[in-house]
CSV table of C-alpha atoms and ligand atoms in Angstrom, one decimal:
chain,number,residue,atom,x,y,z
A,1,MET,CA,14.3,-0.1,-6.3
A,2,LEU,CA,12.5,-3.1,-4.7
A,3,LYS,CA,10.8,-5.2,-7.1
A,4,TYR,CA,7.4,-6.2,-5.9
A,5,LEU,CA,7.3,-9.8,-6.3
A,6,SER,CA,4.4,-10.8,-4.0
A,7,MET,CA,1.4,-10.1,-6.6
A,8,ALA,CA,1.6,-13.7,-8.2
A,9,GLY,CA,-2.1,-15.3,-8.1
A,10,GLU,CA,-3.8,-12.7,-6.7
A,11,ARG,CA,-7.5,-12.9,-7.9
A,12,ILE,CA,-9.0,-9.9,-10.0
A,13,LEU,CA,-12.6,-9.9,-11.1
A,14,VAL,CA,-13.0,-8.0,-14.3
A,15,VAL,CA,-16.7,-7.0,-15.0
A,16,GLU,CA,-16.9,-5.6,-18.6
A,17,ASP,CA,-19.2,-6.4,-21.4
A,18,GLU,CA,-17.1,-5.3,-24.4
A,19,LYS,CA,-14.9,-8.6,-24.9
A,20,LYS,CA,-12.4,-6.6,-26.8
A,21,ILE,CA,-11.6,-4.6,-23.7
A,22,SER,CA,-11.7,-7.6,-21.3
A,23,ASP,CA,-9.5,-9.6,-23.5
A,24,ILE,CA,-6.8,-6.9,-23.5
A,25,ILE,CA,-7.1,-6.2,-19.6
A,26,LYS,CA,-7.2,-10.0,-18.8
A,27,SER,CA,-4.0,-10.5,-20.9
A,28,TYR,CA,-2.0,-7.5,-19.4
A,29,LEU,CA,-3.2,-8.8,-15.7
A,30,GLU,CA,-2.3,-12.2,-16.4
A,31,ARG,CA,1.3,-11.2,-17.8
A,32,ASP,CA,1.7,-9.9,-14.4
A,33,GLY,CA,1.0,-12.8,-12.8
A,34,PHE,CA,-2.9,-11.9,-11.9
A,35,THR,CA,-5.4,-14.7,-11.9
A,36,VAL,CA,-8.3,-13.1,-14.1
A,37,THR,CA,-12.0,-13.9,-13.9
A,38,VAL,CA,-14.3,-11.8,-16.5
A,39,ALA,CA,-18.1,-11.3,-16.0
A,40,GLY,CA,-19.8,-9.8,-19.0
A,41,THR,CA,-23.0,-8.7,-17.2
A,42,GLY,CA,-23.9,-7.0,-13.6
A,43,GLU,CA,-26.1,-9.8,-12.9
A,44,GLU,CA,-23.0,-12.4,-13.3
A,45,ALA,CA,-20.8,-9.8,-11.6
A,46,LEU,CA,-23.1,-9.8,-8.2
A,47,HIS,CA,-23.1,-13.6,-8.4
A,48,ARG,CA,-19.4,-14.0,-8.8
A,49,ILE,CA,-18.1,-11.4,-6.5
A,50,LYS,CA,-19.0,-14.1,-3.8
A,51,ASP,CA,-16.1,-16.4,-5.1
A,52,GLY,CA,-13.7,-14.2,-2.9
A,53,PHE,CA,-11.5,-11.8,-4.9
A,54,ASP,CA,-8.6,-9.5,-4.4
A,55,LEU,CA,-9.7,-6.5,-6.6
A,56,ILE,CA,-12.7,-5.8,-8.7
A,57,ILE,CA,-12.2,-3.7,-11.9
A,58,LEU,CA,-15.9,-2.5,-12.8
A,59,ASP,CA,-17.0,-0.9,-16.0
A,60,LEU,CA,-19.9,1.4,-15.5
A,61,MET,CA,-21.6,0.9,-18.8
A,62,LEU,CA,-22.9,-2.5,-18.8
A,63,PRO,CA,-26.1,-4.0,-20.5
A,64,ASP,CA,-28.1,-5.0,-17.7
A,65,ILE,CA,-27.2,-3.4,-14.2
A,66,GLU,CA,-25.8,0.1,-14.0
A,67,GLY,CA,-22.1,-0.1,-12.6
A,68,GLU,CA,-23.0,2.4,-9.8
A,69,SER,CA,-25.7,0.2,-8.7
A,70,ILE,CA,-23.2,-2.6,-8.6
A,71,CYS,CA,-20.8,-0.7,-6.7
A,72,SER,CA,-23.1,0.4,-4.0
A,73,SER,CA,-24.6,-3.2,-3.3
A,74,LEU,CA,-21.2,-4.4,-3.3
A,75,ARG,CA,-20.0,-2.0,-0.6
A,76,GLU,CA,-23.1,-3.0,1.7
A,77,PHE,CA,-21.0,-6.3,2.3
A,78,SER,CA,-17.4,-5.8,1.1
A,79,ASP,CA,-14.5,-3.7,1.5
A,80,ILE,CA,-12.7,-5.0,-1.4
A,81,PRO,CA,-10.5,-2.5,-3.6
A,82,LEU,CA,-12.7,-1.6,-6.5
A,83,ILE,CA,-11.2,0.3,-9.6
A,84,MET,CA,-14.2,1.8,-12.0
A,85,LEU,CA,-13.8,1.9,-15.3
A,86,THR,CA,-15.9,4.3,-17.8
A,87,ALA,CA,-16.2,6.5,-20.7
A,88,LYS,CA,-17.7,9.1,-18.3
A,89,SER,CA,-15.0,11.7,-17.7
A,90,SER,CA,-16.4,14.7,-16.1
A,91,GLU,CA,-15.0,15.7,-12.6
A,92,ASP,CA,-18.6,15.2,-11.1
A,93,ASP,CA,-18.8,11.5,-12.4
A,94,ARG,CA,-15.5,10.8,-11.2
A,95,ILE,CA,-16.3,12.3,-7.6
A,96,LYS,CA,-19.8,10.3,-7.8
A,97,GLY,CA,-17.8,7.2,-8.5
A,98,LEU,CA,-15.4,7.7,-5.5
A,99,GLY,CA,-18.6,8.7,-3.2
A,100,LEU,CA,-20.1,5.3,-4.1
A,101,GLY,CA,-17.2,3.7,-2.8
A,102,ALA,CA,-14.7,3.2,-5.7
A,103,ASP,CA,-11.1,3.3,-4.5
A,104,ASP,CA,-10.0,4.6,-8.1
A,105,TYR,CA,-11.4,5.5,-11.3
A,106,VAL,CA,-9.9,5.1,-14.7
A,107,VAL,CA,-11.5,6.9,-18.0
A,108,LYS,CA,-11.7,5.1,-21.4
A,109,PRO,CA,-9.7,5.0,-23.5
A,110,PHE,CA,-7.0,4.1,-20.9
A,111,SER,CA,-3.5,2.7,-21.4
A,112,PRO,CA,-3.5,-0.9,-20.0
A,113,ARG,CA,-0.1,-0.6,-18.3
A,114,GLU,CA,-1.4,2.5,-16.3
A,115,LEU,CA,-4.4,0.2,-15.2
A,116,VAL,CA,-2.0,-2.7,-14.1
A,117,ALA,CA,-0.1,-0.2,-12.4
A,118,ARG,CA,-3.2,1.1,-10.4
A,119,VAL,CA,-4.2,-2.4,-9.6
A,120,LYS,CA,-1.0,-2.8,-8.0
A,121,ALA,CA,-1.1,0.4,-6.2
A,122,GLN,CA,-4.5,-0.5,-4.6
A,123,LEU,CA,-3.2,-3.9,-3.6
A,124,ARG,CA,0.0,-2.4,-2.0
A,125,ARG,CA,-2.4,-0.2,-0.2
A,126,THR,CA,-4.6,-2.9,1.0
A,127,LYS,CA,-1.6,-4.8,2.5
A,128,ARG,CA,-0.1,-2.0,4.2
A,129,ASP,CA,-3.5,-1.2,5.8
A,130,GLU,CA,-3.9,-4.9,6.8
A,131,LYS,CA,-0.3,-5.0,8.4
A,132,LYS,CA,-1.1,-3.7,11.8
A,133,ILE,CA,1.8,-4.9,13.9
A,134,LEU,CA,5.4,-5.2,12.1
A,135,SER,CA,7.2,-7.9,14.0
A,136,PHE,CA,10.9,-8.6,13.6
A,137,ASN,CA,14.0,-10.9,15.0
A,138,GLY,CA,11.6,-13.6,15.9
A,139,GLY,CA,8.9,-11.4,17.8
A,140,LEU,CA,11.8,-9.6,19.7
A,141,LEU,CA,10.8,-6.1,18.2
A,142,LYS,CA,6.9,-5.5,17.4
A,143,ILE,CA,5.8,-2.2,15.9
A,144,ASP,CA,2.0,-1.8,16.3
A,145,THR,CA,1.1,1.0,13.6
A,146,LEU,CA,-2.3,1.4,14.7
A,147,SER,CA,-1.8,2.3,18.4
A,148,MET,CA,1.7,3.7,17.8
A,149,THR,CA,3.6,1.4,20.3
A,150,VAL,CA,6.7,-0.5,20.0
A,151,ARG,CA,7.3,-3.5,22.4
A,152,LYS,CA,10.6,-5.3,22.9
A,153,ALA,CA,10.5,-8.8,24.3
A,154,GLY,CA,6.9,-7.7,25.2
A,155,THR,CA,7.7,-4.9,27.2
A,156,PRO,CA,6.4,-1.5,25.9
A,157,LEU,CA,9.1,1.0,25.0
A,158,PRO,CA,8.4,4.8,25.7
A,159,LEU,CA,9.2,6.2,22.2
A,160,THR,CA,8.1,9.8,21.7
A,161,ALA,CA,5.8,10.3,18.7
A,162,THR,CA,8.5,11.6,16.5
A,163,GLU,CA,10.8,8.8,17.4
A,164,PHE,CA,8.1,6.4,16.7
A,165,ARG,CA,7.4,7.8,13.1
A,166,ILE,CA,11.4,7.5,12.4
A,167,LEU,CA,11.3,3.9,13.3
A,168,LEU,CA,8.3,2.9,11.6
A,169,LEU,CA,9.4,4.9,8.5
A,170,LEU,CA,12.5,2.8,8.3
A,171,ALA,CA,11.2,-0.4,9.4
A,172,GLU,CA,8.7,-0.6,6.8
A,173,LYS,CA,11.7,-0.9,4.3
A,174,PRO,CA,14.2,-3.0,5.9
A,175,GLN,CA,17.9,-2.9,4.3
A,176,ILE,CA,16.8,0.4,2.4
A,177,VAL,CA,19.0,3.5,3.3
A,178,PHE,CA,17.3,6.5,4.1
A,179,SER,CA,19.2,10.0,4.0
A,180,ARG,CA,18.8,12.5,7.1
A,181,LEU,CA,17.1,14.7,4.5
A,182,GLN,CA,14.6,11.8,3.4
A,183,ILE,CA,14.0,11.1,7.1
A,184,VAL,CA,13.1,14.8,8.1
A,185,ASN,CA,10.9,15.0,5.0
A,186,ALA,CA,9.0,12.5,5.7
A,187,VAL,CA,8.7,12.9,9.8
A,188,GLN,CA,8.4,16.5,9.7
A,189,GLY,CA,7.1,17.4,6.3
A,190,TYR,CA,9.9,19.9,5.6
A,191,ASP,CA,13.5,20.5,6.4
A,192,PHE,CA,15.4,23.2,8.6
A,193,GLU,CA,18.7,24.3,9.4
A,194,GLY,CA,20.4,21.7,11.7
A,195,TYR,CA,17.9,18.9,10.9
A,196,ASP,CA,20.8,16.5,10.1
A,197,ARG,CA,22.1,16.7,14.0
A,198,VAL,CA,18.3,16.4,15.0
A,199,ILE,CA,17.8,13.2,13.2
A,200,ASP,CA,21.3,11.8,14.6
A,201,ALA,CA,19.8,12.8,18.0
A,202,HIS,CA,16.6,11.0,17.6
A,203,ILE,CA,18.3,7.8,16.1
A,204,LYS,CA,20.3,8.0,19.4
A,205,ASN,CA,17.5,7.9,21.5
A,206,ILE,CA,15.7,5.3,19.6
A,207,ARG,CA,18.7,3.0,20.0
A,208,HIS,CA,19.0,3.6,23.6
A,209,LYS,CA,15.3,2.5,23.7
A,210,ILE,CA,15.5,-0.6,21.4
A,211,GLU,CA,18.8,-1.8,21.3
A,212,ASP,CA,20.5,-3.9,23.8
A,213,ASN,CA,23.9,-2.5,23.0
A,214,PRO,CA,23.2,1.1,21.1
A,215,GLN,CA,27.2,0.8,20.2
A,216,LYS,CA,26.2,-2.8,18.2
A,217,PRO,CA,23.0,-2.0,17.0
A,218,VAL,CA,20.9,-5.0,15.4
A,219,PHE,CA,18.0,-2.8,14.3
A,220,LEU,CA,19.3,0.9,13.2
A,221,LYS,CA,22.4,0.6,11.5
A,222,THR,CA,24.4,3.9,10.4
A,223,VAL,CA,25.3,3.9,7.0
A,224,TYR,CA,28.3,6.3,6.8
A,225,GLY,CA,28.0,9.4,4.3
A,226,ALA,CA,24.5,7.9,3.5
A,227,GLY,CA,22.2,7.9,6.6
A,228,TYR,CA,20.6,4.9,8.2
A,229,LYS,CA,18.9,1.8,7.4
A,230,PHE,CA,17.0,-0.8,9.5
A,231,ILE,CA,18.6,-4.2,9.7
A,232,GLY,CA,16.1,-6.0,11.7
A,233,THR,CA,14.8,-9.5,10.0
A,234,PRO,CA,10.9,-9.5,9.0
A,235,ASP,CA,9.3,-12.2,10.8
B,1,CA,CA1,-19.3,-1.6,-21.1
C-alpha cells in the first residue's frame, strides 16, 4: 500500500462554534500535517473563506447564519471541497446537504479519525480531477484523461477505448502490479472465461502502439506470474 505523502500543509477551514469539537478536529488534522484555521461563526467563515483553503469542514448548527446558507452562498463562487458536519441525521437532511453542494456529510457524534479519512478522500478526488494530463518520461508519453487521447512525442496514438482504459489504470499507479483479474474487472466491470488471454492481447496491442521496441518495453512491463505494471517515470 502506498502511503499518501503529499497532504502536508494543505489548508483546512473548520467552521464550528463549539470549541470542544473544533479543538478535537484541529488537533487530529494537524497531527496529519494539515494547516487548520477555525471560524466560530458563519460571518467569520464567509469572511475567512476568501483567504483560500483546500477544503472546508462546515458545521450546520451555527449561532448566527445557518450552515445551509453558508454552503449555498459559497457554491455561488467556489467549488472547494466541503464536508458538512451536523447532528441532523435523517436521510432527508443528508440528501438536502448534498443537494446544497456539500461533497460529503458527517453526522455527530463522529469519529475524528473517520473525519480525517474523509478529508483525505475528498482531497485525493480533487487532485485526480485536476490532473487531466498525465505525462511520463520527460513528456515522451502523455495521457489526456478528458479527451481520452494518448500522445507519444506529440503524435496521437490510435488506442481503442479498452486499450486506453487499461493504460490509464496502470499509468495512474506507476510501479504497482495489477493482476489480469484486477485489470479485467476494472476495465470490463466483470470477468469472463479466457479473460487472461484477452488482457494479454490488449497489452500486446498497447505495447505495439506506445513502445519503441515492444520486446523491451519502457512503459508496460510484464511481471511474471503476477500481471503487469506501468514503469514510466511521472514528470
Ligand atoms: Ca455547532
